[in-house]
Structure formats: structure tokens, C-alpha cells
PDB file of C-alpha atoms in Angstrom:
ATOM      1  CA  MET A1308      47.980   3.634  -3.101  1.00 47.00           C
ATOM      2  CA  ALA A1309      46.198   1.213  -5.689  1.00 46.00           C
ATOM      3  CA  THR A1310      45.785  -1.346  -2.888  1.00 51.00           C
ATOM      4  CA  LEU A1311      44.038   0.817  -0.930  1.00 46.00           C
ATOM      5  CA  PHE A1312      41.958   1.970  -3.686  1.00 47.00           C
ATOM      6  CA  HIS A1313      41.646  -1.917  -4.724  1.00 51.00           C
ATOM      7  CA  ILE A1314      40.583  -2.608  -1.010  1.00 53.00           C
ATOM      8  CA  ASP A1315      38.367   0.044  -0.759  1.00 66.00           C
ATOM      9  CA  VAL A1316      36.303  -0.735  -4.400  1.00 63.00           C
ATOM     10  CA  LEU A1317      36.090  -4.397  -2.952  1.00 65.00           C
ATOM     11  CA  THR A1318      34.917  -3.257   0.539  1.00 73.00           C
ATOM     12  CA  TRP A1319      31.648  -1.225  -1.146  1.00 68.00           C
ATOM     13  CA  PHE A1320      31.542  -4.371  -3.403  1.00 65.00           C
ATOM     14  CA  THR A1321      31.027  -6.796  -0.736  1.00 74.00           C
ATOM     15  CA  ILE A1322      28.806  -4.412   1.356  1.00 70.00           C
ATOM     16  CA  ALA A1323      26.735  -4.049  -1.877  1.00 67.00           C
ATOM     17  CA  VAL A1324      26.202  -7.886  -2.417  1.00 67.00           C
ATOM     18  CA  THR A1325      25.769  -8.405   1.169  1.00 72.00           C
ATOM     19  CA  VAL A1326      22.548  -6.050   1.337  1.00 64.00           C
ATOM     20  CA  ILE A1327      21.692  -7.506  -2.174  1.00 66.00           C
ATOM     21  CA  ILE A1328      21.148 -10.826  -0.405  1.00 68.00           C
ATOM     22  CA  GLY A1329      19.931 -10.082   2.625  1.00 65.00           C
ATOM     23  CA  TYR A1330      16.734  -8.268   0.831  1.00 58.00           C
ATOM     24  CA  VAL A1331      16.669 -11.126  -1.251  1.00 65.00           C
ATOM     25  CA  VAL A1332      16.163 -13.624   1.818  1.00 66.00           C
ATOM     26  CA  LYS A1333      14.142 -11.322   3.608  1.00 63.00           C
ATOM     27  CA  ARG A1334      11.768 -11.062   0.382  1.00 62.00           C
ATOM     28  CA  LEU A1335      11.687 -15.016   0.511  1.00 63.00           C
ATOM     29  CA  ILE A1336      11.094 -15.579   3.975  1.00 64.00           C
ATOM     30  CA  THR A1337       8.649 -12.855   4.021  1.00 61.00           C
ATOM     31  CA  ARG A1338       6.596 -14.448   1.173  1.00 63.00           C
ATOM     32  CA  THR A1339       6.777 -17.830   2.817  1.00 65.00           C
ATOM     33  CA  LEU A1340       5.955 -17.512   6.022  1.00 64.00           C
ATOM     34  CA  SER A1341       4.212 -14.319   5.948  1.00 72.00           C
ATOM     35  CA  PRO A1342       0.340 -14.233   6.125  1.00 78.00           C
ATOM     36  CA  LEU A1343      -0.172 -10.990   4.057  1.00 76.00           C
ATOM     37  CA  SER A1344       1.573 -12.833   1.399  1.00 77.00           C
ATOM     38  CA  LYS A1345      -2.006 -14.431   0.609  1.00 83.00           C
ATOM     39  CA  ILE A1346      -3.531 -10.887   0.176  1.00 86.00           C
ATOM     40  CA  PRO A1347      -3.275  -9.903  -3.894  1.00 89.00           C
ATOM     41  CA  GLY A1348      -1.657  -6.834  -4.920  1.00 86.00           C
ATOM     42  CA  PRO A1349       0.416  -5.247  -6.965  1.00 89.00           C
ATOM     43  CA  PRO A1350       3.966  -7.123  -7.969  1.00 84.00           C
ATOM     44  CA  THR A1351       7.785  -5.650  -8.094  1.00 77.00           C
ATOM     45  CA  TRP A1352      10.802  -6.621  -7.394  1.00 75.00           C
ATOM     46  CA  SER A1353      12.121  -3.048  -6.513  1.00 77.00           C
ATOM     47  CA  PRO A1354      13.663  -2.480  -3.226  1.00 73.00           C
ATOM     48  CA  PHE A1355      12.045   0.756  -3.054  1.00 78.00           C
ATOM     49  CA  GLY A1356       8.805  -1.287  -3.387  1.00 79.00           C
ATOM     50  CA  HIS A1357       5.937   1.184  -4.716  1.00 82.00           C
ATOM     51  CA  ALA A1358       7.156   3.875  -3.096  1.00 84.00           C
ATOM     52  CA  SER A1359       7.979   5.474  -6.240  1.00 84.00           C
ATOM     53  CA  ILE A1360       5.029   5.128  -7.742  1.00 86.00           C
ATOM     54  CA  ILE A1361       2.575   6.352  -5.047  1.00 84.00           C
ATOM     55  CA  MET A1362       4.978   9.875  -4.540  1.00 84.00           C
ATOM     56  CA  LYS A1363       5.023  10.255  -8.873  1.00 85.00           C
ATOM     57  CA  GLU A1364       1.184  10.224  -8.946  1.00 82.00           C
ATOM     58  CA  PRO A1365      -1.569  11.990  -7.499  1.00 81.00           C
ATOM     59  CA  PRO A1366      -2.577  11.065  -4.227  1.00 76.00           C
ATOM     60  CA  ALA A1367      -4.612   7.781  -3.672  1.00 81.00           C
ATOM     61  CA  GLU A1368      -4.642   7.355  -7.543  1.00 87.00           C
ATOM     62  CA  PRO A1369      -2.371   4.816  -7.067  1.00 88.00           C
ATOM     63  CA  HIS A1370      -4.773   2.893  -4.447  1.00 89.00           C
ATOM     64  CA  LEU A1371      -7.928   3.387  -6.300  1.00 89.00           C
ATOM     65  CA  ARG A1372      -6.122   1.669  -9.765  1.00 91.00           C
ATOM     66  CA  TRP A1373      -5.009  -1.203  -7.080  1.00 92.00           C
ATOM     67  CA  CYS A1374      -8.474  -1.621  -5.980  1.00 91.00           C
ATOM     68  CA  GLN A1375     -10.216  -2.034  -8.769  1.00 92.00           C
ATOM     69  CA  GLN A1376      -7.762  -5.062  -9.931  1.00 92.00           C
ATOM     70  CA  TYR A1377      -7.220  -6.819  -6.773  1.00 92.00           C
ATOM     71  CA  GLY A1378     -10.157  -5.878  -4.491  1.00 91.00           C
ATOM     72  CA  GLU A1379     -11.064  -4.004  -1.570  1.00 92.00           C
ATOM     73  CA  ILE A1380      -7.912  -5.402   0.432  1.00 92.00           C
ATOM     74  CA  PHE A1381      -4.732  -5.510  -1.387  1.00 92.00           C
ATOM     75  CA  ARG A1382      -1.316  -5.688  -0.539  1.00 89.00           C
ATOM     76  CA  TYR A1383       1.759  -3.225  -1.411  1.00 89.00           C
ATOM     77  CA  GLN A1384       5.397  -2.436  -0.914  1.00 84.00           C
ATOM     78  CA  PHE A1385       7.325   0.106   0.664  1.00 81.00           C
ATOM     79  CA  PRO A1386      11.192   0.414   0.526  1.00 77.00           C
ATOM     80  CA  ILE A1387      13.092  -2.719   1.829  1.00 71.00           C
ATOM     81  CA  TYR A1388      10.269  -5.011   1.173  1.00 66.00           C
ATOM     82  CA  GLU A1389       8.167  -3.190   3.945  1.00 76.00           C
ATOM     83  CA  GLN A1390       4.268  -4.408   3.523  1.00 80.00           C
ATOM     84  CA  ARG A1391       1.656  -2.537   4.010  1.00 84.00           C
ATOM     85  CA  ILE A1392      -2.135  -3.499   3.574  1.00 87.00           C
ATOM     86  CA  ALA A1393      -5.035  -0.938   1.986  1.00 89.00           C
ATOM     87  CA  ILE A1394      -8.479  -1.579   2.726  1.00 90.00           C
ATOM     88  CA  LEU A1395     -11.207   0.347   1.049  1.00 89.00           C
ATOM     89  CA  ASN A1396     -14.035  -1.399   2.128  1.00 90.00           C
ATOM     90  CA  PRO A1397     -16.519   0.812   4.979  1.00 90.00           C
ATOM     91  CA  ASP A1398     -17.335  -2.296   7.058  1.00 92.00           C
ATOM     92  CA  TYR A1399     -14.029  -3.918   6.893  1.00 90.00           C
ATOM     93  CA  ILE A1400     -12.561  -0.338   8.141  1.00 89.00           C
ATOM     94  CA  LYS A1401     -14.958  -0.445  10.662  1.00 88.00           C
ATOM     95  CA  TYR A1402     -13.853  -3.552  11.930  1.00 89.00           C
ATOM     96  CA  VAL A1403     -10.514  -2.087  12.338  1.00 85.00           C
ATOM     97  CA  LEU A1404     -10.756   1.038  13.561  1.00 79.00           C
ATOM     98  CA  VAL A1405     -13.751   0.407  15.839  1.00 79.00           C
ATOM     99  CA  THR A1406     -15.089  -3.103  16.485  1.00 83.00           C
ATOM    100  CA  GLN A1407     -11.648  -4.387  16.702  1.00 84.00           C
ATOM    101  CA  CYS A1408      -9.439  -1.545  16.933  1.00 77.00           C
ATOM    102  CA  THR A1409      -7.495  -2.759  20.111  1.00 78.00           C
ATOM    103  CA  LYS A1410      -5.919  -5.485  18.054  1.00 82.00           C
ATOM    104  CA  TYR A1411      -4.640  -3.407  15.281  1.00 82.00           C
ATOM    105  CA  ILE A1412      -2.168  -0.471  16.655  1.00 80.00           C
ATOM    106  CA  LYS A1413      -0.788   2.074  14.575  1.00 79.00           C
ATOM    107  CA  PRO A1414       3.146   1.139  13.459  1.00 77.00           C
ATOM    108  CA  PRO A1415       5.454   2.982  15.324  1.00 79.00           C
ATOM    109  CA  THR A1416       7.101   4.887  12.288  1.00 75.00           C
ATOM    110  CA  THR A1417       3.443   6.388  11.123  1.00 75.00           C
ATOM    111  CA  ARG A1418       3.007   7.743  14.774  1.00 80.00           C
ATOM    112  CA  ARG A1419       6.368   9.163  15.069  1.00 79.00           C
ATOM    113  CA  PHE A1420       5.978  10.626  11.693  1.00 73.00           C
ATOM    114  CA  LEU A1421       2.465  12.321  12.579  1.00 76.00           C
ATOM    115  CA  LEU A1422       3.235  13.119  16.313  1.00 77.00           C
ATOM    116  CA  ASP A1423       4.634  16.012  15.776  1.00 72.00           C
ATOM    117  CA  ALA A1424       2.021  17.465  13.047  1.00 69.00           C
ATOM    118  CA  ILE A1425      -1.301  16.605  14.806  1.00 73.00           C
ATOM    119  CA  GLY A1426       0.087  15.948  18.559  1.00 75.00           C
ATOM    120  CA  GLU A1427      -1.492  13.202  20.676  1.00 78.00           C
ATOM    121  CA  GLY A1428      -5.201  13.769  19.440  1.00 78.00           C
ATOM    122  CA  LEU A1429      -8.091  11.135  18.970  1.00 78.00           C
ATOM    123  CA  VAL A1430      -6.370  10.068  15.555  1.00 78.00           C
ATOM    124  CA  LEU A1431      -2.957   8.387  17.222  1.00 82.00           C
ATOM    125  CA  LEU A1432      -4.351   7.474  20.743  1.00 82.00           C
ATOM    126  CA  GLU A1433      -5.052   4.021  21.288  1.00 81.00           C
ATOM    127  CA  GLY A1434      -6.903   1.626  23.661  1.00 77.00           C
ATOM    128  CA  GLN A1435      -8.954   3.188  26.452  1.00 80.00           C
ATOM    129  CA  LYS A1436      -7.259   6.663  26.098  1.00 83.00           C
ATOM    130  CA  HIS A1437      -9.122   6.262  21.981  1.00 79.00           C
ATOM    131  CA  ALA A1438     -12.384   5.133  23.654  1.00 80.00           C
ATOM    132  CA  ARG A1439     -12.725   7.701  26.395  1.00 85.00           C
ATOM    133  CA  ALA A1440     -11.738  10.387  24.102  1.00 84.00           C
ATOM    134  CA  ARG A1441     -14.303   9.606  21.350  1.00 82.00           C
ATOM    135  CA  LYS A1442     -17.072   8.961  24.118  1.00 85.00           C
ATOM    136  CA  ILE A1443     -15.509  12.939  24.671  1.00 86.00           C
ATOM    137  CA  LEU A1444     -16.058  14.015  21.465  1.00 83.00           C
ATOM    138  CA  ASN A1445     -19.235  11.673  20.547  1.00 83.00           C
ATOM    139  CA  PRO A1446     -21.781  14.487  21.434  1.00 85.00           C
ATOM    140  CA  ALA A1447     -20.035  17.188  19.213  1.00 80.00           C
ATOM    141  CA  PHE A1448     -20.914  14.865  16.007  1.00 80.00           C
ATOM    142  CA  LYS A1449     -24.618  13.829  16.816  1.00 84.00           C
ATOM    143  CA  TYR A1450     -27.202  13.740  14.000  1.00 84.00           C
ATOM    144  CA  HIS A1451     -28.631  17.591  15.004  1.00 87.00           C
ATOM    145  CA  LYS A1452     -25.220  18.969  15.585  1.00 85.00           C
ATOM    146  CA  ILE A1453     -23.677  17.254  11.800  1.00 86.00           C
ATOM    147  CA  LYS A1454     -27.366  18.431  10.490  1.00 89.00           C
ATOM    148  CA  GLU A1455     -26.573  22.021  11.683  1.00 88.00           C
ATOM    149  CA  MET A1456     -23.125  22.055   9.919  1.00 90.00           C
ATOM    150  CA  VAL A1457     -24.391  21.076   6.551  1.00 91.00           C
ATOM    151  CA  PRO A1458     -25.569  24.583   5.589  1.00 92.00           C
ATOM    152  CA  ILE A1459     -22.246  26.118   6.452  1.00 91.00           C
ATOM    153  CA  ILE A1460     -19.893  23.662   4.475  1.00 91.00           C
ATOM    154  CA  LEU A1461     -22.405  23.596   1.743  1.00 93.00           C
ATOM    155  CA  ASN A1462     -21.774  27.733   1.241  1.00 92.00           C
ATOM    156  CA  PHE A1463     -17.555  26.851   1.601  1.00 91.00           C
ATOM    157  CA  SER A1464     -18.293  24.420  -1.062  1.00 92.00           C
ATOM    158  CA  GLU A1465     -20.358  26.860  -3.567  1.00 93.00           C
ATOM    159  CA  ALA A1466     -17.684  29.593  -2.540  1.00 92.00           C
ATOM    160  CA  LEU A1467     -14.802  27.098  -3.638  1.00 91.00           C
ATOM    161  CA  ALA A1468     -16.697  26.672  -6.747  1.00 92.00           C
ATOM    162  CA  ASP A1469     -16.973  30.485  -7.045  1.00 92.00           C
ATOM    163  CA  TYR A1470     -13.271  30.828  -6.560  1.00 89.00           C
ATOM    164  CA  TRP A1471     -12.590  28.316  -9.345  1.00 89.00           C
ATOM    165  CA  GLN A1472     -14.878  29.709 -11.733  1.00 89.00           C
ATOM    166  CA  ASN A1473     -13.437  33.259 -11.259  1.00 89.00           C
ATOM    167  CA  GLN A1474      -9.950  31.721 -11.639  1.00 86.00           C
ATOM    168  CA  ILE A1475     -10.906  30.411 -15.118  1.00 86.00           C
ATOM    169  CA  ASP A1476     -12.877  33.535 -16.105  1.00 86.00           C
ATOM    170  CA  LYS A1477      -9.080  35.039 -15.386  1.00 85.00           C
ATOM    171  CA  GLN A1478      -7.050  32.749 -17.299  1.00 83.00           C
ATOM    172  CA  GLY A1479      -9.198  31.330 -19.548  1.00 77.00           C
ATOM    173  CA  GLN A1480      -9.639  27.671 -20.364  1.00 74.00           C
ATOM    174  CA  LYS A1481      -6.378  27.222 -19.713  1.00 78.00           C
ATOM    175  CA  ALA A1482      -6.444  27.915 -16.149  1.00 77.00           C
ATOM    176  CA  SER A1483      -4.024  26.043 -14.037  1.00 83.00           C
ATOM    177  CA  ILE A1484      -5.768  25.881 -10.395  1.00 82.00           C
ATOM    178  CA  ASP A1485      -4.587  24.256  -7.128  1.00 82.00           C
ATOM    179  CA  ALA A1486      -7.236  22.033  -6.342  1.00 83.00           C
ATOM    180  CA  HIS A1487      -5.225  20.823  -3.324  1.00 79.00           C
ATOM    181  CA  SER A1488      -4.271  23.743  -1.426  1.00 81.00           C
ATOM    182  CA  ASP A1489      -7.823  25.769  -2.225  1.00 86.00           C
ATOM    183  CA  LEU A1490      -9.734  22.748  -0.945  1.00 87.00           C
ATOM    184  CA  SER A1491      -6.944  22.740   2.209  1.00 84.00           C
ATOM    185  CA  ARG A1492      -7.895  26.330   2.614  1.00 86.00           C
ATOM    186  CA  ALA A1493     -11.572  25.749   2.317  1.00 89.00           C
ATOM    187  CA  SER A1494     -12.056  23.017   4.803  1.00 89.00           C
ATOM    188  CA  LEU A1495      -9.875  25.253   7.098  1.00 88.00           C
ATOM    189  CA  ASP A1496     -12.331  28.143   6.579  1.00 90.00           C
ATOM    190  CA  ALA A1497     -15.222  25.343   7.187  1.00 90.00           C
ATOM    191  CA  ILE A1498     -14.015  24.290  10.478  1.00 88.00           C
ATOM    192  CA  CYS A1499     -13.233  27.370  11.832  1.00 88.00           C
ATOM    193  CA  LYS A1500     -16.490  28.777  11.451  1.00 89.00           C
ATOM    194  CA  CYS A1501     -17.980  24.638  12.409  1.00 87.00           C
ATOM    195  CA  GLY A1502     -16.248  24.772  15.214  1.00 84.00           C
ATOM    196  CA  PHE A1503     -15.247  28.119  16.654  1.00 85.00           C
ATOM    197  CA  ASP A1504     -17.877  30.149  14.858  1.00 87.00           C
ATOM    198  CA  TYR A1505     -14.732  32.483  13.107  1.00 87.00           C
ATOM    199  CA  ASP A1506     -14.627  33.458  10.139  1.00 87.00           C
ATOM    200  CA  CYS A1507     -11.193  32.767   8.790  1.00 86.00           C
ATOM    201  CA  ASN A1508     -11.528  33.689   5.104  1.00 86.00           C
ATOM    202  CA  SER A1509      -8.284  31.637   4.289  1.00 86.00           C
ATOM    203  CA  LEU A1510      -9.573  31.090   0.639  1.00 85.00           C
ATOM    204  CA  THR A1511     -10.020  34.594  -0.662  1.00 83.00           C
ATOM    205  CA  ASP A1512      -7.187  36.064   1.674  1.00 81.00           C
ATOM    206  CA  SER A1513      -4.190  33.598   1.315  1.00 73.00           C
ATOM    207  CA  GLY A1514      -2.325  35.805   3.454  1.00 77.00           C
ATOM    208  CA  ASN A1515      -4.820  35.551   6.201  1.00 77.00           C
ATOM    209  CA  GLU A1516      -3.265  34.564   9.639  1.00 81.00           C
ATOM    210  CA  VAL A1517      -4.852  31.673  10.364  1.00 80.00           C
ATOM    211  CA  SER A1518      -3.807  30.449   6.972  1.00 78.00           C
ATOM    212  CA  THR A1519      -0.494  31.265   7.354  1.00 80.00           C
ATOM    213  CA  ALA A1520       0.005  29.992  10.795  1.00 80.00           C
ATOM    214  CA  PHE A1521      -1.720  26.594   9.874  1.00 76.00           C
ATOM    215  CA  GLU A1522       0.868  26.502   6.362  1.00 74.00           C
ATOM    216  CA  LYS A1523       3.558  27.082   8.649  1.00 74.00           C
ATOM    217  CA  VAL A1524       2.906  24.511  11.027  1.00 68.00           C
ATOM    218  CA  LEU A1525       2.283  21.536   8.554  1.00 63.00           C
ATOM    219  CA  THR A1526       5.510  23.114   6.451  1.00 61.00           C
ATOM    220  CA  LEU A1527       7.756  22.931   9.751  1.00 54.00           C
ATOM    221  CA  ASN A1528       6.107  19.281  10.998  1.00 50.00           C
ATOM    222  CA  LEU A1529       5.987  17.678   8.158  1.00 47.00           C
ATOM    223  CA  GLY A1530       9.138  18.950   5.898  1.00 46.00           C
TER     224      GLY A1530
END
């Protein structure tokens, strides 16, 4: 029994050492050979990269902080030293997503993650399929069409501000507001009205049929 326990411990120790060595070797090779290593970014030796920071802090807050520190293009890490590049300059974003979109395809892991949630629409299409879909949708986003949507979106923005003010009046100065949820519901109302001329009213009625179905779809697909 003691011998088996000793072998088991030795096996796990060997696996742990092998994983650590593999991680260090991959990191050194990547830093030496990958052109991405020339892009500045926050340092880390954690095998989890910056994932824990991104998950703990409010959405986009780490990225905005890193943008101020390292510029509008910076590099950060996901677990096992999987490198990510963040681009916050509008001209560079246009270059990647429009001008040279055929050269910059979405990672398979990202595509699989989003596919069940949003379907194979404009966001996930690549190449000629993406160009064809954009051509079909472009007329709906001409200047005069967007101009028609502005008053509708403004009304929902004012409704959201009034909703928050009512929450503050009811709860006092220490009121707790779920801004992410409220913004999502206000956005859903605006999309339903602009796109389908349908009054969803999900902001004022959280039990609304459309709002509930939308929330269930996101919960099921994104876990």
C-alpha cells in the first residue's frame, strides 16, 4: 500500500514538473520567435495570464487601464500563455475588420463560443460570405435610416435615466442599481422598436415575455 502511494505521488509530481517545464519552454519560445512579443503590454508569469484580472474587474476596465499605460495596441495573456492583442484605435480597427478583413479571421475557440449564442450571422461570417451579408444589410444603416432611429434611441435613453432616478428616490442615496442588466433591457427595447416597430417594455417589465426569452437564451448558451 505504501509503495503504491509512493508511486502515485511520484507520478503526479512528475506530471506537475513536466507541465511546468512545458509552460516555461513555450513561454520562452514564444517570446523569442513570435512577432507579437514586440507589442508592449502588462507583464505576468502566471500560467493563468491576465484572465483572473479580467474576470474580477468590471468589463473593459483592465483594457482601458492598459490602453493608457501601453498605447492603443497592446498585448495581454490568457491561460497557458495564449497571447491576445487588443486594438482600441478606430483606424486600426477598421483596417482589421474592414480593409483587410480576409487576412484577420476569428480564432476557432472564439467562433465556437459565440456560435450557439448569436448564430452564424454577420459577426461570425468571414470572407465573401461576410461581404455579401454586409452588402445586404448596408441599406438599413444608411445615414437617413440612422437619423430616423436617433429620436427613438433618445427616448429609451431618457426612459432609462428616469428609471434609475426612480430607483434612487425609492432607495435613497445608497441605492443599488444593476446598470448592466438595465442597459441590456433598454437596448433590447430600442432594438425591438427600431427594427420591428414592437414595444417590448422590458425595462419597466422584467417579466416581459420577450425579455424573459432573451435572457433564457443567453443563460443557456453562455452558461
